[in-house]
Short mmCIF file of C-alpha atoms and ligand atoms in Angstrom, two decimals:
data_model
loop_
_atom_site.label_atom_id
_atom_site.label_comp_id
_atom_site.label_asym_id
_atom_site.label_seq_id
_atom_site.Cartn_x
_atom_site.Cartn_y
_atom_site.Cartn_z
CA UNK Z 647 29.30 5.35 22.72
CA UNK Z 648 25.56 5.14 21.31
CA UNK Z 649 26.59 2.06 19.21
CA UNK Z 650 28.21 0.36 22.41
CA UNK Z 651 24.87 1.22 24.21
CA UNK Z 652 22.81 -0.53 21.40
CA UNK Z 653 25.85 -3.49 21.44
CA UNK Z 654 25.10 -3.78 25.03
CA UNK Z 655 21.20 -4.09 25.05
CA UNK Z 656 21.75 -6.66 22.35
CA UNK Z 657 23.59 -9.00 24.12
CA UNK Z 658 21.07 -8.16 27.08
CA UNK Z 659 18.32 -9.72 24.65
CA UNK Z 660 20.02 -12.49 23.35
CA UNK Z 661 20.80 -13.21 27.38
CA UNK Z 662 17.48 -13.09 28.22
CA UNK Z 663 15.89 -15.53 25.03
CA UNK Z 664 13.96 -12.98 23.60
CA UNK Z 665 16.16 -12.56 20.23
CA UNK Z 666 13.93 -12.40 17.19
CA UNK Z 667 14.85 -14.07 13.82
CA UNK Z 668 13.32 -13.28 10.57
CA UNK Z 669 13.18 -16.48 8.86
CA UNK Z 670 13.22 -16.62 4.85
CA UNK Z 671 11.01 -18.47 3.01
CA UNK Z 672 11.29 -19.69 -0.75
CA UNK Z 673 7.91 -20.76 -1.09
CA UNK Z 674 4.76 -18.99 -0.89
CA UNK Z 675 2.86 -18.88 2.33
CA UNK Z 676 0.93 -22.28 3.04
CA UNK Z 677 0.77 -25.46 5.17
CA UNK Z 678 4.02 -26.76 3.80
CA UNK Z 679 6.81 -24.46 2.87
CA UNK Z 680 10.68 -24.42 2.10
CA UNK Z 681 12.75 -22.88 4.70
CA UNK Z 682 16.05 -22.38 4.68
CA UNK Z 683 16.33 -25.49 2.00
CA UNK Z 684 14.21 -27.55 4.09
CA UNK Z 685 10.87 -28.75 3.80
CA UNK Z 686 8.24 -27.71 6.72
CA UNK Z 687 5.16 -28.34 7.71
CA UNK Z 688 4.06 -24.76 9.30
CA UNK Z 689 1.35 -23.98 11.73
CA UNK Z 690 2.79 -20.23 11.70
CA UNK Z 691 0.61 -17.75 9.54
CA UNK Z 692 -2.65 -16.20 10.06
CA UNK Z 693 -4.02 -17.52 6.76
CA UNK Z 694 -7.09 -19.11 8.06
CA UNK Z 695 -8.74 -19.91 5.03
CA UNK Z 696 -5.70 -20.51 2.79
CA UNK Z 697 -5.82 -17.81 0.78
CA UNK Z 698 -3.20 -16.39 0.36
CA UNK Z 699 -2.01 -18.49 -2.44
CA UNK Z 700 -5.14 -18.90 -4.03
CA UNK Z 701 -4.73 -19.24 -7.74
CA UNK Z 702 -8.03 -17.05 -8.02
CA UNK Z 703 -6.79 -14.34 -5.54
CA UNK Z 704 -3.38 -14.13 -7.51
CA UNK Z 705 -5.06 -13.83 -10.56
CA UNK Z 706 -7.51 -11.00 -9.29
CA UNK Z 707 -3.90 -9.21 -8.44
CA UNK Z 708 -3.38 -9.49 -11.76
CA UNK Z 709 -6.38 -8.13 -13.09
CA UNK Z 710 -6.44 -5.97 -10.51
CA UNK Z 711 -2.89 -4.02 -11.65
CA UNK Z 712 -3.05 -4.47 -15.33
CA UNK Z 713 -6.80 -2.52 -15.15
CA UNK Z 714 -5.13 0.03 -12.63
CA UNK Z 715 -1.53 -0.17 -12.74
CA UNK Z 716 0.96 -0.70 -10.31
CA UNK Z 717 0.56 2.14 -7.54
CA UNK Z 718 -1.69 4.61 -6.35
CA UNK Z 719 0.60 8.00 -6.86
CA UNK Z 720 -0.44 9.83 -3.60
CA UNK Z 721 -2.14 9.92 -0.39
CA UNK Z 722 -5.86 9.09 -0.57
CA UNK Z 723 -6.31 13.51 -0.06
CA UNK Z 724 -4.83 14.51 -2.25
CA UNK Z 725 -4.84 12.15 -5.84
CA UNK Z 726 -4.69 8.34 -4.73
CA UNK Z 727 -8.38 7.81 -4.14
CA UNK Z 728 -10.00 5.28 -6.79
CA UNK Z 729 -12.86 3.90 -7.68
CA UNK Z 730 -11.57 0.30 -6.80
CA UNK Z 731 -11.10 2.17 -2.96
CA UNK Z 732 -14.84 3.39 -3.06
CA UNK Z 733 -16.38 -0.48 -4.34
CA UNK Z 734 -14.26 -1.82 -1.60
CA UNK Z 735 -15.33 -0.10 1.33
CA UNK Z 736 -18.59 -0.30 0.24
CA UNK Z 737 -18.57 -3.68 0.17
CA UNK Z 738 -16.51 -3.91 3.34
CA UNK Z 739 -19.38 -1.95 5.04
CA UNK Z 740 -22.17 -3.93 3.42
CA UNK Z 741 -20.26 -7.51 4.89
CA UNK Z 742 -19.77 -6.32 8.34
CA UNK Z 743 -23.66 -5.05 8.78
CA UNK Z 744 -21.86 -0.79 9.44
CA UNK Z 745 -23.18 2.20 7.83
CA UNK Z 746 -19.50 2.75 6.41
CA UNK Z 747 -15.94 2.03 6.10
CA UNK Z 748 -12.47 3.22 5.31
CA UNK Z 749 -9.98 1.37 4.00
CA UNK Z 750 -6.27 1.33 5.36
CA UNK Z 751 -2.92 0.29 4.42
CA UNK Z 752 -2.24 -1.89 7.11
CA UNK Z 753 -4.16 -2.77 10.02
CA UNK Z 754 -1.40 -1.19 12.22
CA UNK Z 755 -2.40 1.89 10.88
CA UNK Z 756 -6.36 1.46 10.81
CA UNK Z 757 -5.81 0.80 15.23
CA UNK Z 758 -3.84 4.14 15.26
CA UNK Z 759 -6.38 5.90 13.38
CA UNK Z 760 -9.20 4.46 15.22
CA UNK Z 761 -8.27 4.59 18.76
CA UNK Z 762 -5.55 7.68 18.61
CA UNK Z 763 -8.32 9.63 16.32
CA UNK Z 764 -11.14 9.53 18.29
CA UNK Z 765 -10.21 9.93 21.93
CA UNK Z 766 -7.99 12.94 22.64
CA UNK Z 767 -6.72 14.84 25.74
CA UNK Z 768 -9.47 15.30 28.77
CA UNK Z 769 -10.93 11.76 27.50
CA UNK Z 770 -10.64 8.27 28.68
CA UNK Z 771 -10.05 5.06 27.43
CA UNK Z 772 -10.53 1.29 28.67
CA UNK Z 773 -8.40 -1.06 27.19
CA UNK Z 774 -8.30 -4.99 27.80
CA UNK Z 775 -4.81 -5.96 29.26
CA UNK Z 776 -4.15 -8.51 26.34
CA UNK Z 777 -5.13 -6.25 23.69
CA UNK Z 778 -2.65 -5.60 20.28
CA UNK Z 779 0.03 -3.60 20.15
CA UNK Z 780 -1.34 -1.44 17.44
CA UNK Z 781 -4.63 -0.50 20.14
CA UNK Z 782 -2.22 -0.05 22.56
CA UNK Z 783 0.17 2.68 20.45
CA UNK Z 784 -3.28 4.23 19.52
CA UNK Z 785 -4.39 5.02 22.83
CA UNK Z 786 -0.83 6.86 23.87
CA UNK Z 787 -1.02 8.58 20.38
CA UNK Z 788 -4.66 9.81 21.64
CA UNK Z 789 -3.06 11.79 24.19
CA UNK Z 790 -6.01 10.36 26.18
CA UNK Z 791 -6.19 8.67 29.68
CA UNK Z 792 -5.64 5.01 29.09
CA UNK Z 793 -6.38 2.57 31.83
CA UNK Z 794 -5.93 -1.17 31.04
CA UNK Z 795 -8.43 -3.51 32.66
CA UNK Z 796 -7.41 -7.41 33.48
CA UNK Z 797 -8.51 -9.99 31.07
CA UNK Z 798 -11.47 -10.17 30.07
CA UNK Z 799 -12.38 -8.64 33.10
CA UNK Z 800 -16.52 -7.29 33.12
CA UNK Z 801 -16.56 -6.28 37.09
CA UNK Z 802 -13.25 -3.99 36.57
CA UNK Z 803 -14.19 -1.96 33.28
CA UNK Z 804 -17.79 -1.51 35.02
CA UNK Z 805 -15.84 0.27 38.29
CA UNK Z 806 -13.50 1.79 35.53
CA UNK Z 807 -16.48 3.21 34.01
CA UNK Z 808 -18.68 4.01 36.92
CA UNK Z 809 -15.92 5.93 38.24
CA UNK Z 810 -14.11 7.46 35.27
CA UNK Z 811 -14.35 11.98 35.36
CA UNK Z 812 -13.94 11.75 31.72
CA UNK Z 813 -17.44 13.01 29.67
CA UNK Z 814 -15.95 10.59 26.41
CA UNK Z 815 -14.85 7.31 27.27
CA UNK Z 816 -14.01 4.55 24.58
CA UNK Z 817 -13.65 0.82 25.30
CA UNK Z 818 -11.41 -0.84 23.34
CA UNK Z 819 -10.94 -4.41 23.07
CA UNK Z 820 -9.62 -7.62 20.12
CA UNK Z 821 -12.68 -9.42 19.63
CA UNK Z 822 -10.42 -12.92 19.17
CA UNK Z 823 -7.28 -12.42 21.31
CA UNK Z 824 -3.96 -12.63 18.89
CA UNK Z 825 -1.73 -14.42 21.21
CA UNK Z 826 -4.45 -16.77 23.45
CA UNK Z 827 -7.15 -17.38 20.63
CA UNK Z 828 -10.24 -16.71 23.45
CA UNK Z 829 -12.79 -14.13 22.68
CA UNK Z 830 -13.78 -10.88 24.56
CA UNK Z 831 -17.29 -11.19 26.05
CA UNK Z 832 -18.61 -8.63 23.54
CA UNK Z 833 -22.36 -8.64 24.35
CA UNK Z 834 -21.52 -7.67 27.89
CA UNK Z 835 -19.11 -5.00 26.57
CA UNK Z 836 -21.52 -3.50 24.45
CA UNK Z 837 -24.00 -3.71 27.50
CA UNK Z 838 -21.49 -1.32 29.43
CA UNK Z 839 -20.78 0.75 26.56
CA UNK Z 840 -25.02 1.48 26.43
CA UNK Z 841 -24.70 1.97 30.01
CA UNK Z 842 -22.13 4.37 30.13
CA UNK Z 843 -22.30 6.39 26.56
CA UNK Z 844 -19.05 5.34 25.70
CA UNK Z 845 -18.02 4.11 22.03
CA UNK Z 846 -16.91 -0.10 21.57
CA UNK Z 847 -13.80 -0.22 19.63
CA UNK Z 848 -13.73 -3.97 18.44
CA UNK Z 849 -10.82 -5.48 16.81
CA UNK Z 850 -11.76 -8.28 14.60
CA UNK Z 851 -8.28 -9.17 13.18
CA UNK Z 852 -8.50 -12.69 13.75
CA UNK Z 853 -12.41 -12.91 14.07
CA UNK Z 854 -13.15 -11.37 10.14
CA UNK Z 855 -13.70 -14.26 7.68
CA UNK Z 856 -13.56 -17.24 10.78
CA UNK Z 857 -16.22 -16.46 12.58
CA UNK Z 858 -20.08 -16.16 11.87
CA UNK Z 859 -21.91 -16.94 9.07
CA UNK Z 860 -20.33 -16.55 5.69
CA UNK Z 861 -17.23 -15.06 7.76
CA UNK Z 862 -18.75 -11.91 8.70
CA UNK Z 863 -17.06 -11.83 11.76
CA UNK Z 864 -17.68 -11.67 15.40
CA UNK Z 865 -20.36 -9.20 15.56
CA UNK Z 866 -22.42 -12.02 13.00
CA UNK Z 867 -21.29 -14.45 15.54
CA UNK Z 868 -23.04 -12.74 18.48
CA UNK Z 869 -25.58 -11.12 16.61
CA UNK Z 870 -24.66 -7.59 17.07
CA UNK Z 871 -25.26 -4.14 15.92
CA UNK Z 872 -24.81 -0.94 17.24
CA UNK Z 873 -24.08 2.62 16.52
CA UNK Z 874 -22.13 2.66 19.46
CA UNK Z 875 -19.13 -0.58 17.48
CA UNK Z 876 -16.00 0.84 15.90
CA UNK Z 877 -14.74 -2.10 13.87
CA UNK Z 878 -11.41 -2.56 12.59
CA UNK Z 879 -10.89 -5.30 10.62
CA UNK Z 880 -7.93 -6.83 8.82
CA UNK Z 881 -7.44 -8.20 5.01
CA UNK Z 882 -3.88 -9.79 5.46
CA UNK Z 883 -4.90 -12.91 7.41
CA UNK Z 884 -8.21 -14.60 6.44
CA UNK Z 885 -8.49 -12.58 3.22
CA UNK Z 886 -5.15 -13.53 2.85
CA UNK Z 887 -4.12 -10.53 1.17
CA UNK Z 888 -3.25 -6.90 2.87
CA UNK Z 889 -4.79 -3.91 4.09
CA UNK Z 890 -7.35 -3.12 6.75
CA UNK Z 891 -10.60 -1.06 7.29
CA UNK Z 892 -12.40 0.35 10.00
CA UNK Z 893 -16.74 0.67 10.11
CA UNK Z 894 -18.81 2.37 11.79
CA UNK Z 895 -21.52 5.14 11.78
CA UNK Z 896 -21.27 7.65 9.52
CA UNK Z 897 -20.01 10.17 11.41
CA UNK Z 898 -17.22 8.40 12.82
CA UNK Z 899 -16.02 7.35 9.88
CA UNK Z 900 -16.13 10.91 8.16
CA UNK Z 901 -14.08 11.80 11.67
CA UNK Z 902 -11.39 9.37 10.55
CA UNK Z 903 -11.65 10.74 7.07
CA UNK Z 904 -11.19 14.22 7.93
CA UNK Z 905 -8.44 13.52 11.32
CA UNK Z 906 -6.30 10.17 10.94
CA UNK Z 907 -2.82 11.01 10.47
CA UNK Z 908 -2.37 6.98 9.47
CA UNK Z 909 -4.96 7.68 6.53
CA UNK Z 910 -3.84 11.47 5.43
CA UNK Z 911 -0.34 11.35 5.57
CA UNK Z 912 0.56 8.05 3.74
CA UNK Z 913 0.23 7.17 0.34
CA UNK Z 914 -2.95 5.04 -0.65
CA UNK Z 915 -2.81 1.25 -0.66
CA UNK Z 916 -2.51 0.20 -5.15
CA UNK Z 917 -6.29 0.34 -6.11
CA UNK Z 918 -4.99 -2.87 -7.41
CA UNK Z 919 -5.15 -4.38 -4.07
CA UNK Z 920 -8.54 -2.83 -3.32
CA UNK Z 921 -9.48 -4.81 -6.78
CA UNK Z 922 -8.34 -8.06 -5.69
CA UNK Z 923 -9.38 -7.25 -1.84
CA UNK Z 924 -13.27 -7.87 -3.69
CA UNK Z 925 -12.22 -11.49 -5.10
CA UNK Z 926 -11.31 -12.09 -1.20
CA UNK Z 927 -14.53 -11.12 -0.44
CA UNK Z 928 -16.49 -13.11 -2.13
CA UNK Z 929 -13.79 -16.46 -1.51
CA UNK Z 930 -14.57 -15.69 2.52
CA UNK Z 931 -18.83 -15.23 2.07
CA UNK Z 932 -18.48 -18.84 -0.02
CA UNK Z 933 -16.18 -20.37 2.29
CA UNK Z 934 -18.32 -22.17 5.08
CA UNK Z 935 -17.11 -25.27 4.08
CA UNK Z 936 -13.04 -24.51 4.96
CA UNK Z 937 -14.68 -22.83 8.13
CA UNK Z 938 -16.50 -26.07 9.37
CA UNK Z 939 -12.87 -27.71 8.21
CA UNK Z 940 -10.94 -25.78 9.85
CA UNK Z 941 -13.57 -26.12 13.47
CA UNK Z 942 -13.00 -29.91 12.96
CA UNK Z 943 -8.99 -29.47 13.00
CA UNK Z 944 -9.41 -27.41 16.09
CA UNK Z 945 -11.11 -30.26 17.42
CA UNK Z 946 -8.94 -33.04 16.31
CA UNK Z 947 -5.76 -31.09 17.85
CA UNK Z 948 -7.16 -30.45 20.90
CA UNK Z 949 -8.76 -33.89 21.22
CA UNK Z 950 -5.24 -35.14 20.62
CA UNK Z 951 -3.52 -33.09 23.25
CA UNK Z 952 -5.82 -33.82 25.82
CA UNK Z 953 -4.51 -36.26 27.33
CA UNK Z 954 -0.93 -35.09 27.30
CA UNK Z 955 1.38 -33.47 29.44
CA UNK Z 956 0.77 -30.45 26.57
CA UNK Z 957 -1.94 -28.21 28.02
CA UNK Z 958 -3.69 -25.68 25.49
CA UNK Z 959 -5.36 -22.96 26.37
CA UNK Z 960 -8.91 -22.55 26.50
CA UNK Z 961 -9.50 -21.62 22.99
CA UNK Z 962 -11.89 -22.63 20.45
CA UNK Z 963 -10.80 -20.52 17.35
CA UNK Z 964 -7.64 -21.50 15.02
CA UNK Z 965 -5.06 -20.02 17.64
CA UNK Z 966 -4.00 -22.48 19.87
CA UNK Z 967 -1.83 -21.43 22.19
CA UNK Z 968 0.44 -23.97 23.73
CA UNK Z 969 1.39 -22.28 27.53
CA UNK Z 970 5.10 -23.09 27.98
CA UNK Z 971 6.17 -20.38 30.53
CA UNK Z 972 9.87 -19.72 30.27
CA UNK Z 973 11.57 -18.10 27.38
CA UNK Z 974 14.29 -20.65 27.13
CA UNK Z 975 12.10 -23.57 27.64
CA UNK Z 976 9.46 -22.05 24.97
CA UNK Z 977 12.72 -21.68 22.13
CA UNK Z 978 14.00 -25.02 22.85
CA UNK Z 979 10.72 -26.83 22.55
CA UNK Z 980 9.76 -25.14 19.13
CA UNK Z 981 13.27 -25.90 18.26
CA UNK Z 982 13.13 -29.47 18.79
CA UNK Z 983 9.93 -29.35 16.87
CA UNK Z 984 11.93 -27.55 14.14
CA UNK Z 985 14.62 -30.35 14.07
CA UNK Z 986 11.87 -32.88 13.04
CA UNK Z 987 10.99 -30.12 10.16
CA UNK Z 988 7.80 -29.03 12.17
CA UNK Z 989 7.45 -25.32 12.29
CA UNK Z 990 5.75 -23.56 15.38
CA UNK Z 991 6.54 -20.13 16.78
CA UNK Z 992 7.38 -19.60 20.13
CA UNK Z 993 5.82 -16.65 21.33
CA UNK Z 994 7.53 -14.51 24.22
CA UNK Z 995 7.67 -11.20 25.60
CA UNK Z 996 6.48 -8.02 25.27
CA UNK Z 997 4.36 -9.98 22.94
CA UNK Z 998 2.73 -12.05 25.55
CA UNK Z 999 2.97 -11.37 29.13
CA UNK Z 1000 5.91 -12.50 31.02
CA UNK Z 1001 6.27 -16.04 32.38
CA UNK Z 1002 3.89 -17.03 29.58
CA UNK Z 1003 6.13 -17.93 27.02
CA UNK Z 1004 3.56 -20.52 24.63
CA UNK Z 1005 3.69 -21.88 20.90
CA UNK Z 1006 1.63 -20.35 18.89
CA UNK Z 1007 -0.22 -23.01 17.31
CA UNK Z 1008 -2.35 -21.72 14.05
CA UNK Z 1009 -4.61 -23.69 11.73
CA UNK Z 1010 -5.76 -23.09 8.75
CA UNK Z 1011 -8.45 -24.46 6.25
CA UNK Z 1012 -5.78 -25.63 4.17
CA UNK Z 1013 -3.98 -28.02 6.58
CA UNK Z 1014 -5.39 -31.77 6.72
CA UNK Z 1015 -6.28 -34.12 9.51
CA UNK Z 1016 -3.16 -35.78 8.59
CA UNK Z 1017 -0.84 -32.79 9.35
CA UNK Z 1018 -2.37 -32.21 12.56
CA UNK Z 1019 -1.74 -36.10 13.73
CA UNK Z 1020 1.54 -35.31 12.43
CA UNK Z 1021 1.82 -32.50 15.20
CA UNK Z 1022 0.54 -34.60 17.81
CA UNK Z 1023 2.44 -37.74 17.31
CA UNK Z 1024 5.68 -35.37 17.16
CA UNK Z 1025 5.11 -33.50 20.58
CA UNK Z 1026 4.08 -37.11 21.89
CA UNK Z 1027 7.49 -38.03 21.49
CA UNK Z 1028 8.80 -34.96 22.79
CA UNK Z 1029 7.16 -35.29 25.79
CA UNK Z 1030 8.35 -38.80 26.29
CA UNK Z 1031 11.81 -37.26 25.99
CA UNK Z 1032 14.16 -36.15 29.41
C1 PLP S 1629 -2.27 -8.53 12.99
C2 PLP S 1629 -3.07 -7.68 13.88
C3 PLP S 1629 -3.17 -6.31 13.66
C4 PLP S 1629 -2.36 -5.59 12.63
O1 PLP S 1629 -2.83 -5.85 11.35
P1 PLP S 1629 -1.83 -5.70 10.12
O2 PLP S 1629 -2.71 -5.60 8.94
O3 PLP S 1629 -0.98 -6.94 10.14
O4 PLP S 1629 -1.02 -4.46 10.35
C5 PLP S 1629 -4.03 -5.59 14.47
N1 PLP S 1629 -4.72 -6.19 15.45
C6 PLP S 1629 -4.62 -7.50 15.71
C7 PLP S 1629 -5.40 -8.10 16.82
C8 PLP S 1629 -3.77 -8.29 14.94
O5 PLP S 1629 -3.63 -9.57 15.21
#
């Protein structure tokens, strides 16, 4: 009867277009893989910089486990705390401007810990509609009151906040949104978060290594510090590696330390990883020059599009989301993209909000003018097609 049940809401997904299919690659991640036999050219991963098949960041994985091994043996608590941990965060701390970080496994688990750690019952948190998943299961882990505010929306949170019974509020908010590329208006969030004593909990995922000088971030991009800034970042998409950290003032990071159930009850990321996580590092402070690449692809694809029947959305970071709408209609067209070896998610529900279907368009350092045209000229034909 249970296995019918699941049966049933299977077929109730696959009737609805919102299957999901893992696809295998045999080569490593990049702007042109093998899928499936075939030859691609992807604009799929979150590897902004192209790192993640760096010759130099392999080879500081290499180092990295033959001067530590291959794992880390327990739970950062108890035994599976290393030095390689300790030069990490400090440098982690020292890039994004904080007092101090902790490093996590993934950043999954650094959102749980930040959000679901540091509000609790009797206190309230504001969360942006469009905000990750991971902030999201935080906040219901918290126990907390969670109220989600529209987009982007300053005039809401500021009723939210004038209006809130709760003595500890926290706003939480991505910095770069995952799915629609925009950016939070973060001076004006940190403006209400003075205002109203409440903690910022920023989520630079996709802002950590693009943004700002040397790839600091967003906070470098606006110029911002603060007690007051929680910031998670992640190391599996620009640094094009794994892991995640969260920094912050001392005392919320000893907090997280002493309280995240993500961090205590999980065995430590290989201080291999932390090793290598340093080579990243250093790879995003030099990398201005694949940032100011990688703006002039952003331009070149949406200078190409503009024209078009193709609207993107109003994005000026490497995600650029194309807005299909249905879930059918957004398969088919990244399927028809696929046939001419062109790889492009489509992005539907619960990931984005319903209706709003899109392809996921992300660009990386390591792409070339040339595979962008080849993008454009493709969906030109496309759209000259019934
Ligand atoms: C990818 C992502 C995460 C999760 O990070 P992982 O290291 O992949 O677990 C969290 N927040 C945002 C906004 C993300 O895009």
């Amino acid at each position: 009867m249970f296995l019918d049940d699941l049966r049933a809401d299977l077929d109730e997904i696959d009737r609805l277009g919102l299957v999901r299919q893992r696809r295998s690659q045999q080569s490593p991640c990049g702007p042109h893989v093998l899928r499936d036999g075939r030859r691609y050219l992807s604009f799929c991963s979150n590897d902004y910089l192209g790192l993640a098949a760096a010759p130099e960041l392999g080879e500081a994985l290499a180092e990295g486990a033959r001067r530590w091994g291959a794992g880390a043996g327990a739970s950062h608590l108890v035994s599976g705390h290393y030095t390689a941990h300790d030069d990490l965060e400090q440098a982690l701390a020292e890039f994004c401007g904080c007092q101090r970080a902790i490093s996590f496994s993934t950043g999954y688990m650094a959102n749980l810990a930040a959000v679901g750690t540091l509000a609790a019952r009797g206190d309230a948190i504001f969360a942006d509609r469009l905000n990750h998943a991971s902030l999201v299961d935080g906040a219901l882990l918290s126990r907390a009151r969670l109220s989600r505010y529209p987009h982007r929306d300053l005039d809401h949170l500021a009723h939210l906040l004038a209006t809130t019974p709760a003595r500890r509020r926290l706003i939480v908010s991505d910095t770069v949104f995952s799915m629609d590329g925009d950016l939070a208006p973060v001076p004006q969030l940190l403006e209400l978060a003075d205002r109203h004593d409440a903690l910022l909990v920023l989520d630079d995922a996709h802002g950590l290594g693009v943004l700002g000088p040397q790839g600091r971030g967003t906070l470098a991009h606006f110029e911002l510090a603060s007690p007051r800034i929680v910031l998670i970042g992640t190391l599996g998409k620009a640094a094009g590696l794994a892991g995640a950290f969260v920094a912050g003032n001392l005392s919320v990071i000893e907090w997280l330390v002493q309280k995240a159930r993500s961090y205590i009850f999980t065995t430590a990321a290989p201080p291999a990883l932390a090793h290598a996580l340093l080579t990243a590092l250093r790879l995003i402070r030099g990398a201005d020059p694949q940032r100011a690449a990688l703006q002039a692809l952003v331009a070149r694809l949406r200078r190409g599009l503009g024209a078009s029947r193709w609207q993107l959305a109003d994005s000026a970071t490497p995600i650029q989301p194309l807005i299909v709408g249905g879930n059918h209609a957004a398969l088919s067209l990244s399927r028809s993209l696929d046939e001419a070896g062109v790889w492009v998610p489509a992005i539907r529900p619960p990931t984005v909000p319903e209706g709003s279907a899109r392809l996921r368009i992300s660009l990386s350092a390591a792409h070339t003018g040339g595979d962008v045209d080849r993008l454009l000229a493709l969906l030109s034909t496309l759209e000259a097609a019934p």
